[in-house]
């Protein structure tokens, strides 16, 4: 454990040494410890995080639940079977929570008296059903959460008419890839405001004492009936032949010390678990009809397979009881492994119904007596306290310059990230071998998906891209998630990065797992970048450098770097291939599959990512070398790697082949054919801009502190003049030389920025497009063996069949790459300063320095979510319900990507993961001028937290 003692000292700016710049030194630390939530994070974070929103929103249709012979996960366990089949690995539910091992779960279930299915989980289309792949067809919003989940709030909008399941399936099936997706709003389900707003809130009185408040509001013009069924259940761990101990839920009578009958004030469900211990769920009751239903979380064998099961009380019993009126479906003995408190209410127009529950751990009889006496006496006051503490936490975090709307976007973005945590369970060896008490998996699976990842043991809470559309971690997404997480909970951010480096995650050969559909796929190597950023943000937040974390992860990154060099630079040319590298269909071909031409692609982005990886590793090594000189030589090795990569991009294998095209002044992939000829693929995409991301600046004081590194660097520059031109250096009077390491500098950088900032190419009103708009009128065409391959600009969902049609890198705006480009511009500015200016936008006649360009791009991205002068949010597009209705317009969705021209949100609707980076941009927007480079907040003179890179202003 690192012990960090922080002393608050305010120094005049003149007293700061160069190496203690305002960004690197926290001038006032009181804000870190000034709120109750920060104190929980500092003193007992693990305990307070033990319960949280870790319940997935979709476990059906996932790879881990797929035991089919052909690997068809969507068909093996579809939505229609999910209510009846016990999951092997994960549970799912609506607005739910669980413990951090997913052993006991709580969620709500709803029925409007018309639906054909009890609403226990979110509905959506499978990959094959959707005209643009899988897509959730529900409306819900994550509104608030603290990092420890001491307070959480979300909203689900439930139609009062029958949910249009089949209509959504049929209409989306009818539509082509050229058509927009057909959403729940399009069906008329919300016409006349005939729906319920169901707000679900959680407030922890203590780490394992959780208050639950559910408020259903009838937005419609007339009274409407609602069946509300808060449900508690255990994940099925007893049917697989591993641990046959079965937990138990039962209704318990209530004995009171004062002799008064409290039995109609609340219903009590007792939970006993062999690992978790004992819990009580208190369910407030106000009507005699309120009751508790019991069943088991076991598969309905009769419904799914036509054979009797071991128990008549099965997973879908509540559906049978309510929808079909089958009273025999539930256990009259009031015991089981799944229980729900049933409330039936007719809610008048505009009225609401509020339900209070309390889930608490029972430690010993004293606790039992205390809570029995009055489980709801402190309920409302505790909620008010936790809400106030959440407000204080965000008030301390947000820069004072943010207006009300900016604060709303900032807070809901971070809430979405916190709600998208999930307990992810998938032990690959067990999955491949099958379970003793179940039928053996088909033999094909041992030669199929993920067979090379038998060591992989997933059993942790992890940050998901989107808990419905992507309810599995993706390694390069996760790296971006950790940046805004570091802003609010650096401990969690560090643990996520560290986790994927552990022996039970990282492959023995050094590769990081990609995602469950194919752990062996290749994603961009951004973990070193993320580790460095998280380290710096954590240092700025706490005033303490966690070198143990940095050193531990650096050692594992060495293995990953070696894997890249050995596996993805097979010919030793320092030009890398890598596969699709997270940008899916951005190229002419599927770059992760054999090419129809034969040969392979020398990838501009793959090579650039490795240049960036080399510089990130060098930077980390230099930081570690300040305490341990051994790392100086390692830093030098990565400096050498970077120079070799930079040289190779200009002359592949000393054969005169360049990734840089002198005529177009742009980077292109190069197709290397079997006859040993090379052909540039002149498709202008983000692939050609990613070289901008490989940039670092070496400060003179750092070099002076590391004499071995400085000596060897100087040797390189003196005795390898062919490499010297790859390093820029700027003489500071009386301060030595600042050195720029970058794949592009000077003229080439200006050439790339000229295209990037051109509105007819990459620059949109809302950020940088993934493909140049030039290709709208001029598609790129490549004839191969009688087949014509073409790519054109698609500002919205792709019309390509690549990656199942759910890949969209041919025009839309994506946050992660925009964020990296903004960061790189700041670094270039730090070196070049105010005098280096470029036209922005291209052709406008106005010139900005690179810091101003970065600010302009940040503003365009933030603009996606903020109300314009007409009160419209661009991400909501032409949806008037979302744009105008007061019950909708201030609830935000953070989409996977955005229309390249209009800014409309597209793809996964709750992918706050990397789109949550908007919170970092808003945080940084508090910066005001050179005299206040860090900005100030509403709490004293606190500095706003920067993006995690080096100083924003030049010395």
Short mmCIF file of C-alpha atoms in Angstrom, two decimals, residues 542-917:
data_model
loop_
_atom_site.label_atom_id
_atom_site.label_comp_id
_atom_site.label_asym_id
_atom_site.label_seq_id
_atom_site.Cartn_x
_atom_site.Cartn_y
_atom_site.Cartn_z
CA UNK A 542 -3.81 13.00 -4.98
CA UNK A 543 -0.41 14.68 -5.06
CA UNK A 544 1.13 11.20 -4.81
CA UNK A 545 2.89 9.37 -7.65
CA UNK A 546 1.88 5.71 -7.66
CA UNK A 547 5.13 4.39 -9.12
CA UNK A 548 4.34 0.89 -7.92
CA UNK A 549 1.36 0.81 -10.26
CA UNK A 550 3.36 2.31 -13.12
CA UNK A 551 6.28 -0.07 -12.68
CA UNK A 552 4.07 -3.14 -12.34
CA UNK A 553 2.14 -2.40 -15.49
CA UNK A 554 5.30 -1.40 -17.38
CA UNK A 555 6.79 -4.85 -16.88
CA UNK A 556 3.69 -6.47 -18.36
CA UNK A 557 3.64 -3.99 -21.22
CA UNK A 558 7.14 -5.12 -22.10
CA UNK A 559 5.67 -8.55 -22.83
CA UNK A 560 2.91 -7.04 -24.91
CA UNK A 561 5.37 -4.90 -26.88
CA UNK A 562 7.49 -7.96 -27.58
CA UNK A 563 4.40 -9.81 -28.85
CA UNK A 564 3.70 -6.98 -31.27
CA UNK A 565 7.24 -6.91 -32.56
CA UNK A 566 7.45 -10.69 -32.99
CA UNK A 567 3.97 -11.32 -34.38
CA UNK A 568 2.97 -8.20 -36.29
CA UNK A 569 6.29 -7.23 -37.87
CA UNK A 570 6.96 -10.66 -39.30
CA UNK A 571 9.60 -9.49 -41.78
CA UNK A 572 11.48 -7.26 -39.35
CA UNK A 573 10.94 -4.10 -41.39
CA UNK A 574 9.47 -2.05 -38.52
CA UNK A 575 6.26 -1.76 -40.55
CA UNK A 576 3.32 -3.40 -38.86
CA UNK A 577 0.23 -5.18 -40.10
CA UNK A 578 -1.93 -6.01 -37.08
CA UNK A 579 -5.31 -6.83 -38.59
CA UNK A 580 -8.24 -4.46 -38.44
CA UNK A 581 -6.95 -2.62 -35.38
CA UNK A 582 -10.33 -1.60 -34.01
CA UNK A 583 -11.26 0.46 -37.04
CA UNK A 584 -13.21 -2.47 -38.49
CA UNK A 585 -14.38 -1.62 -42.03
CA UNK A 586 -12.31 1.51 -42.61
CA UNK A 587 -10.32 -0.16 -45.39
CA UNK A 588 -11.10 -1.64 -48.78
CA UNK A 589 -10.71 -5.18 -47.42
CA UNK A 590 -11.31 -6.93 -44.14
CA UNK A 591 -7.81 -6.37 -42.85
CA UNK A 592 -8.11 -9.19 -40.32
CA UNK A 593 -8.74 -11.80 -43.04
CA UNK A 594 -6.64 -13.14 -45.94
CA UNK A 595 -6.68 -10.69 -48.82
CA UNK A 596 -8.42 -11.61 -52.08
CA UNK A 597 -5.32 -10.35 -53.85
CA UNK A 598 -2.94 -12.48 -51.82
CA UNK A 599 -0.05 -10.79 -50.07
CA UNK A 600 -0.61 -8.40 -47.19
CA UNK A 601 -1.08 -4.76 -46.27
CA UNK A 602 1.67 -2.58 -44.83
CA UNK A 603 -0.57 -0.60 -42.51
CA UNK A 604 -0.08 3.09 -41.91
CA UNK A 605 -2.18 2.97 -38.75
CA UNK A 606 -0.62 -0.26 -37.45
CA UNK A 607 2.84 1.24 -37.87
CA UNK A 608 1.75 4.55 -36.36
CA UNK A 609 0.21 2.82 -33.35
CA UNK A 610 3.55 1.12 -32.75
CA UNK A 611 5.36 4.44 -33.02
CA UNK A 612 2.99 5.80 -30.38
CA UNK A 613 3.46 2.64 -28.26
CA UNK A 614 7.26 3.09 -28.41
CA UNK A 615 7.05 6.71 -27.27
CA UNK A 616 4.60 5.86 -24.47
CA UNK A 617 6.94 3.15 -23.22
CA UNK A 618 9.91 5.49 -23.45
CA UNK A 619 8.03 8.12 -21.42
CA UNK A 620 7.10 5.63 -18.71
CA UNK A 621 10.68 4.31 -18.57
CA UNK A 622 12.03 7.84 -18.18
CA UNK A 623 9.63 8.47 -15.29
CA UNK A 624 10.74 5.28 -13.58
CA UNK A 625 14.38 6.11 -14.29
CA UNK A 626 14.11 9.20 -12.10
CA UNK A 627 14.08 6.78 -9.14
CA UNK A 628 15.90 3.82 -10.66
CA UNK A 629 18.68 4.43 -13.25
CA UNK A 630 18.25 0.90 -14.61
CA UNK A 631 15.31 2.17 -16.63
CA UNK A 632 17.47 4.67 -18.56
CA UNK A 633 18.77 1.98 -20.89
CA UNK A 634 15.27 0.60 -21.36
CA UNK A 635 14.04 4.08 -22.28
CA UNK A 636 16.83 4.32 -24.82
CA UNK A 637 15.73 1.02 -26.36
CA UNK A 638 12.25 2.40 -26.97
CA UNK A 639 13.75 5.61 -28.36
CA UNK A 640 15.64 3.43 -30.81
CA UNK A 641 12.47 1.50 -31.70
CA UNK A 642 10.70 4.74 -32.43
CA UNK A 643 13.47 5.99 -34.72
CA UNK A 644 13.44 2.71 -36.61
CA UNK A 645 9.67 2.91 -37.11
CA UNK A 646 9.87 6.54 -38.22
CA UNK A 647 12.58 5.66 -40.72
CA UNK A 648 10.62 2.66 -42.02
CA UNK A 649 7.53 4.75 -42.73
CA UNK A 650 9.64 6.67 -45.21
CA UNK A 651 11.50 3.71 -46.71
CA UNK A 652 10.03 0.24 -46.13
CA UNK A 653 12.81 -2.31 -45.92
CA UNK A 654 15.23 0.10 -47.62
CA UNK A 655 13.30 -0.50 -50.83
CA UNK A 656 12.19 3.08 -51.42
CA UNK A 657 8.56 2.28 -50.57
CA UNK A 658 6.89 4.94 -48.46
CA UNK A 659 3.64 5.07 -46.54
CA UNK A 660 3.76 8.83 -47.12
CA UNK A 661 2.54 9.85 -50.56
CA UNK A 662 4.40 12.92 -51.78
CA UNK A 663 1.83 13.79 -54.43
CA UNK A 664 -1.22 13.68 -52.15
CA UNK A 665 0.75 14.60 -49.02
CA UNK A 666 -1.06 11.95 -47.00
CA UNK A 667 -0.31 8.59 -45.41
CA UNK A 668 -1.77 5.51 -47.09
CA UNK A 669 -1.71 1.78 -46.50
CA UNK A 670 0.45 -0.03 -49.04
CA UNK A 671 -0.67 -3.31 -50.64
CA UNK A 672 2.23 -5.75 -50.94
CA UNK A 673 1.32 -8.33 -53.60
CA UNK A 674 2.72 -11.85 -54.00
CA UNK A 675 4.79 -10.73 -57.01
CA UNK A 676 6.64 -8.40 -54.61
CA UNK A 677 5.12 -5.24 -56.06
CA UNK A 678 3.73 -2.44 -53.91
CA UNK A 679 0.60 -0.41 -54.52
CA UNK A 680 -0.59 2.45 -52.29
CA UNK A 681 -4.27 2.24 -51.37
CA UNK A 682 -5.19 5.89 -51.87
CA UNK A 683 -8.14 5.99 -49.52
CA UNK A 684 -8.15 9.06 -47.29
CA UNK A 685 -9.24 7.95 -43.83
CA UNK A 686 -8.26 8.19 -40.19
CA UNK A 687 -5.58 5.64 -41.08
CA UNK A 688 -3.62 8.53 -42.59
CA UNK A 689 -4.15 10.84 -39.60
CA UNK A 690 -3.14 8.42 -36.86
CA UNK A 691 0.58 9.19 -37.43
CA UNK A 692 -0.18 12.52 -35.72
CA UNK A 693 -0.77 10.60 -32.48
CA UNK A 694 2.83 9.41 -32.20
CA UNK A 695 4.38 12.46 -30.53
CA UNK A 696 6.25 13.26 -27.34
CA UNK A 697 8.34 16.18 -26.14
CA UNK A 698 11.53 15.69 -24.12
CA UNK A 699 12.22 18.50 -21.68
CA UNK A 700 15.78 19.67 -20.95
CA UNK A 701 15.42 19.19 -17.19
CA UNK A 702 14.38 15.57 -17.72
CA UNK A 703 17.43 14.92 -19.89
CA UNK A 704 19.67 16.63 -17.36
CA UNK A 705 18.32 14.39 -14.61
CA UNK A 706 19.11 11.27 -16.65
CA UNK A 707 22.72 11.57 -17.80
CA UNK A 708 23.01 8.05 -19.24
CA UNK A 709 19.96 8.48 -21.41
CA UNK A 710 21.07 11.97 -22.46
CA UNK A 711 24.55 10.75 -23.40
CA UNK A 712 23.26 7.89 -25.52
CA UNK A 713 20.60 10.04 -27.15
CA UNK A 714 23.29 12.56 -28.09
CA UNK A 715 25.40 9.72 -29.47
CA UNK A 716 22.54 8.61 -31.69
CA UNK A 717 22.04 12.10 -33.01
CA UNK A 718 25.76 12.62 -33.66
CA UNK A 719 26.66 9.24 -35.15
CA UNK A 720 23.41 8.38 -36.92
CA UNK A 721 22.79 11.49 -39.01
CA UNK A 722 20.27 9.49 -41.06
CA UNK A 723 18.13 9.32 -37.91
CA UNK A 724 18.92 12.80 -36.62
CA UNK A 725 16.51 14.39 -39.09
CA UNK A 726 13.68 12.46 -37.41
CA UNK A 727 14.10 14.46 -34.18
CA UNK A 728 13.36 18.16 -33.99
CA UNK A 729 15.01 20.28 -31.34
CA UNK A 730 14.36 23.78 -30.13
CA UNK A 731 16.93 25.83 -28.21
CA UNK A 732 15.66 27.44 -25.02
CA UNK A 733 17.84 30.34 -23.91
CA UNK A 734 19.83 29.26 -20.88
CA UNK A 735 17.77 26.10 -20.53
CA UNK A 736 19.15 23.57 -22.99
CA UNK A 737 17.22 21.94 -25.78
CA UNK A 738 13.64 20.75 -25.88
CA UNK A 739 13.29 17.85 -28.32
CA UNK A 740 10.29 16.76 -30.33
CA UNK A 741 9.85 13.10 -31.19
CA UNK A 742 7.09 12.65 -33.75
CA UNK A 743 6.29 10.69 -36.89
CA UNK A 744 5.25 13.93 -38.55
CA UNK A 745 6.72 17.38 -38.10
CA UNK A 746 6.71 20.76 -39.75
CA UNK A 747 5.61 20.55 -43.38
CA UNK A 748 4.06 17.09 -43.22
CA UNK A 749 2.09 17.97 -40.12
CA UNK A 750 0.75 21.10 -41.81
CA UNK A 751 -0.16 19.05 -44.87
CA UNK A 752 -2.10 16.55 -42.78
CA UNK A 753 -3.81 19.30 -40.81
CA UNK A 754 -4.76 21.05 -44.04
CA UNK A 755 -6.82 18.02 -45.01
CA UNK A 756 -8.00 17.26 -41.48
CA UNK A 757 -9.33 20.81 -41.01
CA UNK A 758 -10.99 20.95 -44.43
CA UNK A 759 -14.81 20.81 -44.18
CA UNK A 760 -14.97 19.15 -47.60
CA UNK A 761 -12.77 16.35 -46.25
CA UNK A 762 -12.47 15.46 -42.53
CA UNK A 763 -13.72 18.46 -40.55
CA UNK A 764 -17.38 18.26 -39.53
CA UNK A 765 -19.33 20.70 -37.41
CA UNK A 766 -19.07 18.03 -34.71
CA UNK A 767 -15.52 16.70 -34.94
CA UNK A 768 -13.23 14.78 -37.28
CA UNK A 769 -14.84 12.27 -39.64
CA UNK A 770 -13.43 8.78 -39.97
CA UNK A 771 -13.34 8.99 -43.78
CA UNK A 772 -12.85 12.00 -46.01
CA UNK A 773 -16.05 13.45 -47.44
CA UNK A 774 -14.11 13.68 -50.70
CA UNK A 775 -15.08 10.05 -51.24
CA UNK A 776 -18.81 10.92 -51.33
CA UNK A 777 -18.43 12.18 -54.90
CA UNK A 778 -15.23 10.25 -55.60
CA UNK A 779 -15.49 6.69 -54.25
CA UNK A 780 -12.22 4.82 -54.03
CA UNK A 781 -12.31 1.90 -56.51
CA UNK A 782 -9.90 -1.02 -56.65
CA UNK A 783 -10.39 -3.76 -59.28
CA UNK A 784 -8.98 -7.14 -58.23
CA UNK A 785 -9.18 -10.34 -60.27
CA UNK A 786 -12.35 -9.25 -62.05
CA UNK A 787 -14.00 -8.01 -58.83
CA UNK A 788 -14.39 -4.31 -58.11
CA UNK A 789 -13.92 -3.21 -54.51
CA UNK A 790 -15.07 0.27 -53.61
CA UNK A 791 -15.32 2.53 -50.59
CA UNK A 792 -17.40 5.67 -50.42
CA UNK A 793 -18.21 8.16 -47.71
CA UNK A 794 -21.09 6.97 -45.51
CA UNK A 795 -21.77 9.61 -42.84
CA UNK A 796 -24.14 7.31 -40.93
CA UNK A 797 -24.35 3.52 -40.60
CA UNK A 798 -22.25 1.67 -43.12
CA UNK A 799 -23.74 0.00 -46.17
CA UNK A 800 -20.89 -2.49 -46.11
CA UNK A 801 -21.42 -6.15 -45.19
CA UNK A 802 -18.03 -6.32 -43.47
CA UNK A 803 -18.16 -7.39 -39.82
CA UNK A 804 -21.83 -8.37 -40.07
CA UNK A 805 -22.85 -4.91 -41.22
CA UNK A 806 -22.34 -3.46 -37.75
CA UNK A 807 -19.11 -1.66 -38.52
CA UNK A 808 -19.17 2.02 -39.22
CA UNK A 809 -15.79 3.62 -39.86
CA UNK A 810 -16.48 5.06 -43.32
CA UNK A 811 -17.59 8.53 -42.36
CA UNK A 812 -19.03 8.89 -38.84
CA UNK A 813 -17.36 10.72 -35.97
CA UNK A 814 -15.83 8.60 -33.22
CA UNK A 815 -14.76 10.01 -29.88
CA UNK A 816 -11.61 7.97 -29.13
CA UNK A 817 -9.65 8.98 -32.23
CA UNK A 818 -10.83 12.58 -31.97
CA UNK A 819 -9.63 12.62 -28.38
CA UNK A 820 -6.19 11.32 -29.30
CA UNK A 821 -5.86 13.90 -32.07
CA UNK A 822 -6.78 16.71 -29.67
CA UNK A 823 -4.20 15.50 -27.18
CA UNK A 824 -1.54 15.31 -29.87
CA UNK A 825 -2.24 18.87 -30.97
CA UNK A 826 -1.64 20.02 -27.40
CA UNK A 827 1.71 18.23 -27.41
CA UNK A 828 2.71 19.77 -30.72
CA UNK A 829 1.71 23.17 -29.38
CA UNK A 830 3.90 22.68 -26.35
CA UNK A 831 6.85 22.32 -28.69
CA UNK A 832 6.01 24.80 -31.46
CA UNK A 833 4.27 27.49 -29.41
CA UNK A 834 2.13 30.41 -30.53
CA UNK A 835 4.06 31.21 -33.70
CA UNK A 836 3.21 27.94 -35.45
CA UNK A 837 -0.25 28.48 -36.93
CA UNK A 838 -2.47 26.69 -39.41
CA UNK A 839 -5.58 27.76 -41.26
CA UNK A 840 -8.67 26.59 -39.41
CA UNK A 841 -10.95 25.71 -41.05
CA UNK A 842 -8.97 25.24 -44.23
CA UNK A 843 -9.88 28.01 -46.68
CA UNK A 844 -11.40 30.27 -44.00
CA UNK A 845 -8.55 32.76 -43.90
CA UNK A 846 -8.29 32.53 -40.11
CA UNK A 847 -5.19 31.07 -38.50
CA UNK A 848 -4.94 29.36 -35.13
CA UNK A 849 -2.06 28.04 -33.12
CA UNK A 850 -2.28 24.32 -32.38
CA UNK A 851 -3.68 24.78 -28.90
CA UNK A 852 -6.49 26.84 -30.39
CA UNK A 853 -7.11 24.18 -33.03
CA UNK A 854 -7.37 21.58 -30.26
CA UNK A 855 -9.83 23.83 -28.45
CA UNK A 856 -11.91 24.24 -31.60
CA UNK A 857 -12.14 20.47 -32.08
CA UNK A 858 -13.09 20.04 -28.42
CA UNK A 859 -15.87 22.58 -28.77
CA UNK A 860 -17.24 20.81 -31.83
CA UNK A 861 -17.36 17.48 -30.00
CA UNK A 862 -18.99 18.98 -26.92
CA UNK A 863 -21.52 20.68 -29.17
CA UNK A 864 -23.02 17.26 -29.95
CA UNK A 865 -24.65 17.16 -26.52
CA UNK A 866 -25.23 20.80 -25.61
CA UNK A 867 -28.36 22.76 -26.43
CA UNK A 868 -27.91 25.11 -29.35
CA UNK A 869 -29.57 28.53 -29.60
CA UNK A 870 -32.82 26.81 -30.52
CA UNK A 871 -32.67 24.47 -27.54
CA UNK A 872 -31.87 21.44 -29.71
CA UNK A 873 -29.16 18.87 -29.04
CA UNK A 874 -27.51 17.68 -32.28
CA UNK A 875 -27.14 14.07 -31.10
CA UNK A 876 -30.96 13.78 -30.93
CA UNK A 877 -31.24 14.48 -34.66
CA UNK A 878 -34.76 15.00 -35.99
CA UNK A 879 -36.54 13.20 -33.15
CA UNK A 880 -38.95 15.87 -31.95
CA UNK A 881 -39.94 13.88 -28.88
CA UNK A 882 -36.33 13.87 -27.67
CA UNK A 883 -35.73 17.46 -28.77
CA UNK A 884 -38.85 19.19 -27.42
CA UNK A 885 -40.72 17.18 -24.81
CA UNK A 886 -39.84 18.43 -21.28
CA UNK A 887 -39.97 14.82 -20.00
CA UNK A 888 -37.29 13.80 -22.52
CA UNK A 889 -35.09 16.66 -23.68
CA UNK A 890 -32.71 16.83 -20.71
CA UNK A 891 -32.07 13.10 -20.52
CA UNK A 892 -28.96 12.26 -22.49
CA UNK A 893 -27.71 9.29 -24.48
CA UNK A 894 -24.04 8.81 -25.30
CA UNK A 895 -23.88 6.95 -28.57
CA UNK A 896 -21.18 4.79 -30.05
CA UNK A 897 -20.57 7.17 -32.98
CA UNK A 898 -22.17 10.19 -34.66
CA UNK A 899 -23.37 11.20 -38.11
CA UNK A 900 -20.49 12.76 -40.01
CA UNK A 901 -22.57 15.73 -41.19
CA UNK A 902 -25.56 16.11 -38.84
CA UNK A 903 -24.09 14.88 -35.55
CA UNK A 904 -27.00 12.49 -34.89
CA UNK A 905 -26.13 9.77 -32.37
CA UNK A 906 -25.82 6.32 -33.96
CA UNK A 907 -24.92 2.75 -33.03
CA UNK A 908 -25.06 1.59 -29.42
CA UNK A 909 -27.11 4.19 -27.56
CA UNK A 910 -25.51 3.75 -24.13
CA UNK A 911 -21.85 3.46 -25.08
CA UNK A 912 -20.83 6.03 -22.53
CA UNK A 913 -17.56 4.08 -22.27
CA UNK A 914 -15.41 5.98 -24.71
CA UNK A 915 -17.99 8.64 -25.54
CA UNK A 916 -17.77 9.48 -21.84
CA UNK A 917 -14.54 11.22 -22.85
#
